[in-house]
Amino acid sequence: MRAIRHDIASRLGEWSLGAVADDVVSVIVELLTNVFEHAEGTCDLEIQALADQLFVSVSDTVIALPAMRPRSSTAEEGRRGLLLVDPLTEHWETTITVSGKVVSCMFKITSRPTREGLLCHPIDVRTRDYVYLQGEHREAVASAPPGTPAKRS
């Protein structure tokens, strides 16, 4: 998880979104921890930066909806779930799909990113690390100048 955390923070810094990096990384860690505990196979992490919003989505193979758990005084990172996600995001929702679900979050950003971009990573739930394809580095990213819609590579 450390590599994932570092890569996300680095990418947000490259997009000049370091001001929201801590909140975004915390939310992603919570969402991925839930996937690691309840899903199998791979999940997909997608981060998209637009002019004034940042979107994060995590998809997995579990159809069950996430639920808000009561606050616990012993809650540690990776166990706070929606109690953390809800106040750190502008909006979040869960969508059931044919193959499982997608949890999507929207963050309001106050500074315009230097580049709009789309970052997509498949993650192996068993190893809790990126899925590497044909010796490729852990990145599948497309970046475009502000105002140009990002497209998947």
PDB file of C-alpha atoms in Angstrom:
ATOM      1  CA  MET A   1       0.000   0.000   0.000  1.00  0.00           C
ATOM      2  CA  ARG A   2       2.970   2.292   0.595  1.00  0.00           C
ATOM      3  CA  ALA A   3       3.823   2.362  -3.147  1.00  0.00           C
ATOM      4  CA  ILE A   4       0.235   3.167  -4.052  1.00  0.00           C
ATOM      5  CA  ARG A   5       0.076   5.942  -1.449  1.00  0.00           C
ATOM      6  CA  HIS A   6       3.360   7.438  -2.690  1.00  0.00           C
ATOM      7  CA  ASP A   7       2.394   7.272  -6.378  1.00  0.00           C
ATOM      8  CA  ILE A   8      -0.958   8.963  -5.802  1.00  0.00           C
ATOM      9  CA  ALA A   9       0.593  11.770  -3.749  1.00  0.00           C
ATOM     10  CA  SER A  10       3.300  12.237  -6.418  1.00  0.00           C
ATOM     11  CA  ARG A  11       0.762  12.410  -9.229  1.00  0.00           C
ATOM     12  CA  LEU A  12      -1.371  14.924  -7.359  1.00  0.00           C
ATOM     13  CA  GLY A  13       1.772  17.001  -6.822  1.00  0.00           C
ATOM     14  CA  GLU A  14       2.538  16.859 -10.548  1.00  0.00           C
ATOM     15  CA  TRP A  15      -0.970  18.113 -11.223  1.00  0.00           C
ATOM     16  CA  SER A  16      -0.403  20.967  -8.676  1.00  0.00           C
ATOM     17  CA  LEU A  17      -3.008  19.422  -6.361  1.00  0.00           C
ATOM     18  CA  GLY A  18      -0.757  18.831  -3.363  1.00  0.00           C
ATOM     19  CA  ALA A  19      -3.145  20.823  -1.162  1.00  0.00           C
ATOM     20  CA  VAL A  20      -5.738  18.026  -1.349  1.00  0.00           C
ATOM     21  CA  ALA A  21      -3.279  15.124  -1.485  1.00  0.00           C
ATOM     22  CA  ASP A  22      -3.596  14.112   2.189  1.00  0.00           C
ATOM     23  CA  ASP A  23      -7.400  13.942   2.028  1.00  0.00           C
ATOM     24  CA  VAL A  24      -7.435  12.159  -1.331  1.00  0.00           C
ATOM     25  CA  VAL A  25      -4.815   9.605  -0.278  1.00  0.00           C
ATOM     26  CA  SER A  26      -6.647   8.949   3.017  1.00  0.00           C
ATOM     27  CA  VAL A  27      -9.918   8.308   1.187  1.00  0.00           C
ATOM     28  CA  ILE A  28      -8.257   6.026  -1.361  1.00  0.00           C
ATOM     29  CA  VAL A  29      -6.546   4.031   1.408  1.00  0.00           C
ATOM     30  CA  GLU A  30      -9.916   3.551   3.135  1.00  0.00           C
ATOM     31  CA  LEU A  31     -11.629   2.450  -0.082  1.00  0.00           C
ATOM     32  CA  LEU A  32      -8.821   0.064  -1.021  1.00  0.00           C
ATOM     33  CA  THR A  33      -8.676  -1.399   2.488  1.00  0.00           C
ATOM     34  CA  ASN A  34     -12.364  -2.250   2.192  1.00  0.00           C
ATOM     35  CA  VAL A  35     -11.725  -3.934  -1.156  1.00  0.00           C
ATOM     36  CA  PHE A  36      -8.742  -5.873   0.231  1.00  0.00           C
ATOM     37  CA  GLU A  37     -10.903  -7.204   3.081  1.00  0.00           C
ATOM     38  CA  HIS A  38     -13.960  -8.169   1.042  1.00  0.00           C
ATOM     39  CA  ALA A  39     -13.050  -8.746  -2.617  1.00  0.00           C
ATOM     40  CA  GLU A  40     -10.912 -11.096  -4.688  1.00  0.00           C
ATOM     41  CA  GLY A  41      -9.041 -10.775  -7.959  1.00  0.00           C
ATOM     42  CA  THR A  42      -8.333  -7.226  -9.029  1.00  0.00           C
ATOM     43  CA  CYS A  43      -9.918  -3.873  -8.444  1.00  0.00           C
ATOM     44  CA  ASP A  44      -9.522  -0.705 -10.463  1.00  0.00           C
ATOM     45  CA  LEU A  45      -8.489   2.678  -9.105  1.00  0.00           C
ATOM     46  CA  GLU A  46      -9.204   5.694 -11.268  1.00  0.00           C
ATOM     47  CA  ILE A  47      -8.352   9.323 -10.509  1.00  0.00           C
ATOM     48  CA  GLN A  48      -9.420  12.128 -12.818  1.00  0.00           C
ATOM     49  CA  ALA A  49      -8.502  15.790 -12.422  1.00  0.00           C
ATOM     50  CA  LEU A  50     -10.659  18.389 -14.128  1.00  0.00           C
ATOM     51  CA  ALA A  51     -10.745  22.191 -13.865  1.00  0.00           C
ATOM     52  CA  ASP A  52     -12.295  22.463 -10.392  1.00  0.00           C
ATOM     53  CA  GLN A  53     -13.004  18.881  -9.339  1.00  0.00           C
ATOM     54  CA  LEU A  54     -11.086  15.703  -8.681  1.00  0.00           C
ATOM     55  CA  PHE A  55     -12.858  12.376  -9.117  1.00  0.00           C
ATOM     56  CA  VAL A  56     -11.771   9.089  -7.541  1.00  0.00           C
ATOM     57  CA  SER A  57     -13.395   5.740  -8.171  1.00  0.00           C
ATOM     58  CA  VAL A  58     -12.610   2.249  -6.950  1.00  0.00           C
ATOM     59  CA  SER A  59     -14.366  -0.686  -8.554  1.00  0.00           C
ATOM     60  CA  ASP A  60     -14.411  -4.246  -7.251  1.00  0.00           C
ATOM     61  CA  THR A  61     -16.272  -7.535  -7.677  1.00  0.00           C
ATOM     62  CA  VAL A  62     -18.403  -7.362  -4.514  1.00  0.00           C
ATOM     63  CA  ILE A  63     -22.051  -6.399  -5.012  1.00  0.00           C
ATOM     64  CA  ALA A  64     -22.741  -5.546  -1.346  1.00  0.00           C
ATOM     65  CA  LEU A  65     -23.133  -1.855  -0.613  1.00  0.00           C
ATOM     66  CA  PRO A  66     -20.750  -0.257   1.882  1.00  0.00           C
ATOM     67  CA  ALA A  67     -22.395   0.790   5.146  1.00  0.00           C
ATOM     68  CA  MET A  68     -21.685   3.554   7.634  1.00  0.00           C
ATOM     69  CA  ARG A  69     -20.389   1.937  10.828  1.00  0.00           C
ATOM     70  CA  PRO A  70     -20.700   3.498  14.270  1.00  0.00           C
ATOM     71  CA  ARG A  71     -17.739   5.613  15.359  1.00  0.00           C
ATOM     72  CA  SER A  72     -15.204   3.634  17.370  1.00  0.00           C
ATOM     73  CA  SER A  73     -12.592   5.051  19.700  1.00  0.00           C
ATOM     74  CA  THR A  74     -10.199   2.335  18.511  1.00  0.00           C
ATOM     75  CA  ALA A  75     -10.603   3.088  14.794  1.00  0.00           C
ATOM     76  CA  GLU A  76      -7.258   2.938  13.057  1.00  0.00           C
ATOM     77  CA  GLU A  77      -6.328   3.864   9.523  1.00  0.00           C
ATOM     78  CA  GLY A  78      -7.955   1.467   7.134  1.00  0.00           C
ATOM     79  CA  ARG A  79     -10.853   0.766   9.504  1.00  0.00           C
ATOM     80  CA  ARG A  80     -12.719   4.074   9.523  1.00  0.00           C
ATOM     81  CA  GLY A  81     -14.550   3.517   6.253  1.00  0.00           C
ATOM     82  CA  LEU A  82     -17.285   5.930   5.360  1.00  0.00           C
ATOM     83  CA  LEU A  83     -16.849   7.856   8.615  1.00  0.00           C
ATOM     84  CA  LEU A  84     -13.674   9.178   7.003  1.00  0.00           C
ATOM     85  CA  VAL A  85     -14.821   9.275   3.383  1.00  0.00           C
ATOM     86  CA  ASP A  86     -17.993  11.286   4.035  1.00  0.00           C
ATOM     87  CA  PRO A  87     -16.486  14.429   5.606  1.00  0.00           C
ATOM     88  CA  LEU A  88     -13.395  14.511   3.346  1.00  0.00           C
ATOM     89  CA  THR A  89     -15.325  14.423   0.068  1.00  0.00           C
ATOM     90  CA  GLU A  90     -17.768  16.821  -1.515  1.00  0.00           C
ATOM     91  CA  HIS A  91     -19.902  13.875  -2.621  1.00  0.00           C
ATOM     92  CA  TRP A  92     -19.623  10.082  -2.764  1.00  0.00           C
ATOM     93  CA  GLU A  93     -21.843   7.327  -4.074  1.00  0.00           C
ATOM     94  CA  THR A  94     -21.910   3.633  -4.781  1.00  0.00           C
ATOM     95  CA  THR A  95     -23.125   2.203  -8.074  1.00  0.00           C
ATOM     96  CA  ILE A  96     -23.895  -1.481  -8.508  1.00  0.00           C
ATOM     97  CA  THR A  97     -22.623  -2.822 -11.833  1.00  0.00           C
ATOM     98  CA  VAL A  98     -22.936  -6.136 -13.649  1.00  0.00           C
ATOM     99  CA  SER A  99     -19.560  -7.231 -12.290  1.00  0.00           C
ATOM    100  CA  GLY A 100     -19.687  -5.710  -8.771  1.00  0.00           C
ATOM    101  CA  LYS A 101     -19.714  -2.098  -7.615  1.00  0.00           C
ATOM    102  CA  VAL A 102     -17.996   1.235  -8.044  1.00  0.00           C
ATOM    103  CA  VAL A 103     -17.497   3.660  -5.162  1.00  0.00           C
ATOM    104  CA  SER A 104     -17.006   7.155  -6.583  1.00  0.00           C
ATOM    105  CA  CYS A 105     -15.947  10.288  -4.730  1.00  0.00           C
ATOM    106  CA  MET A 106     -15.736  13.909  -5.779  1.00  0.00           C
ATOM    107  CA  PHE A 107     -13.365  16.425  -4.217  1.00  0.00           C
ATOM    108  CA  LYS A 108     -13.775  20.148  -4.765  1.00  0.00           C
ATOM    109  CA  ILE A 109     -10.440  21.752  -5.568  1.00  0.00           C
ATOM    110  CA  THR A 110      -9.679  25.430  -5.139  1.00  0.00           C
ATOM    111  CA  SER A 111      -6.607  25.657  -7.375  1.00  0.00           C
ATOM    112  CA  ARG A 112      -6.784  24.731 -11.021  1.00  0.00           C
ATOM    113  CA  PRO A 113      -4.573  21.742 -11.886  1.00  0.00           C
ATOM    114  CA  THR A 114      -1.623  22.496 -14.164  1.00  0.00           C
ATOM    115  CA  ARG A 115      -2.753  19.559 -16.278  1.00  0.00           C
ATOM    116  CA  GLU A 116      -6.019  17.735 -16.423  1.00  0.00           C
ATOM    117  CA  GLY A 117      -5.423  14.034 -16.403  1.00  0.00           C
ATOM    118  CA  LEU A 118      -6.676  10.538 -15.912  1.00  0.00           C
ATOM    119  CA  LEU A 119      -4.782   7.952 -13.889  1.00  0.00           C
ATOM    120  CA  CYS A 120      -5.910   4.313 -14.018  1.00  0.00           C
ATOM    121  CA  HIS A 121      -4.386   1.434 -12.064  1.00  0.00           C
ATOM    122  CA  PRO A 122      -5.493  -2.188 -11.795  1.00  0.00           C
ATOM    123  CA  ILE A 123      -4.583  -3.466  -8.338  1.00  0.00           C
ATOM    124  CA  ASP A 124      -4.147  -7.112  -7.307  1.00  0.00           C
ATOM    125  CA  VAL A 125      -6.263  -7.629  -4.185  1.00  0.00           C
ATOM    126  CA  ARG A 126      -4.140 -10.547  -2.958  1.00  0.00           C
ATOM    127  CA  THR A 127      -0.750  -8.771  -3.170  1.00  0.00           C
ATOM    128  CA  ARG A 128      -2.175  -5.299  -2.504  1.00  0.00           C
ATOM    129  CA  ASP A 129       0.003  -3.881  -5.243  1.00  0.00           C
ATOM    130  CA  TYR A 130      -0.319  -2.761  -8.826  1.00  0.00           C
ATOM    131  CA  VAL A 131      -0.834  -5.298 -11.584  1.00  0.00           C
ATOM    132  CA  TYR A 132       2.175  -5.099 -13.872  1.00  0.00           C
ATOM    133  CA  LEU A 133       1.583  -5.931 -17.517  1.00  0.00           C
ATOM    134  CA  GLN A 134       4.391  -7.049 -19.858  1.00  0.00           C
ATOM    135  CA  GLY A 135       7.144  -5.340 -17.858  1.00  0.00           C
ATOM    136  CA  GLU A 136       5.363  -1.992 -17.957  1.00  0.00           C
ATOM    137  CA  HIS A 137       5.841   0.459 -15.123  1.00  0.00           C
ATOM    138  CA  ARG A 138       2.843   0.847 -12.835  1.00  0.00           C
ATOM    139  CA  GLU A 139       1.255   3.573 -14.875  1.00  0.00           C
ATOM    140  CA  ALA A 140      -1.486   3.902 -17.422  1.00  0.00           C
ATOM    141  CA  VAL A 141      -1.990   7.631 -17.645  1.00  0.00           C
ATOM    142  CA  ALA A 142      -3.111  10.249 -20.092  1.00  0.00           C
ATOM    143  CA  SER A 143      -2.559  13.946 -19.446  1.00  0.00           C
ATOM    144  CA  ALA A 144      -3.787  16.906 -21.412  1.00  0.00           C
ATOM    145  CA  PRO A 145      -3.565  20.681 -21.095  1.00  0.00           C
ATOM    146  CA  PRO A 146      -6.327  22.311 -18.980  1.00  0.00           C
ATOM    147  CA  GLY A 147      -9.621  22.482 -20.827  1.00  0.00           C
ATOM    148  CA  THR A 148      -8.923  19.368 -22.906  1.00  0.00           C
ATOM    149  CA  PRO A 149     -10.831  16.239 -21.798  1.00  0.00           C
ATOM    150  CA  ALA A 150      -8.513  13.448 -20.665  1.00  0.00           C
ATOM    151  CA  LYS A 151      -8.754  10.140 -22.513  1.00  0.00           C
ATOM    152  CA  ARG A 152      -7.629   6.711 -21.390  1.00  0.00           C
ATOM    153  CA  SER A 153      -4.499   5.446 -23.055  1.00  0.00           C
TER     154      SER A 153
END
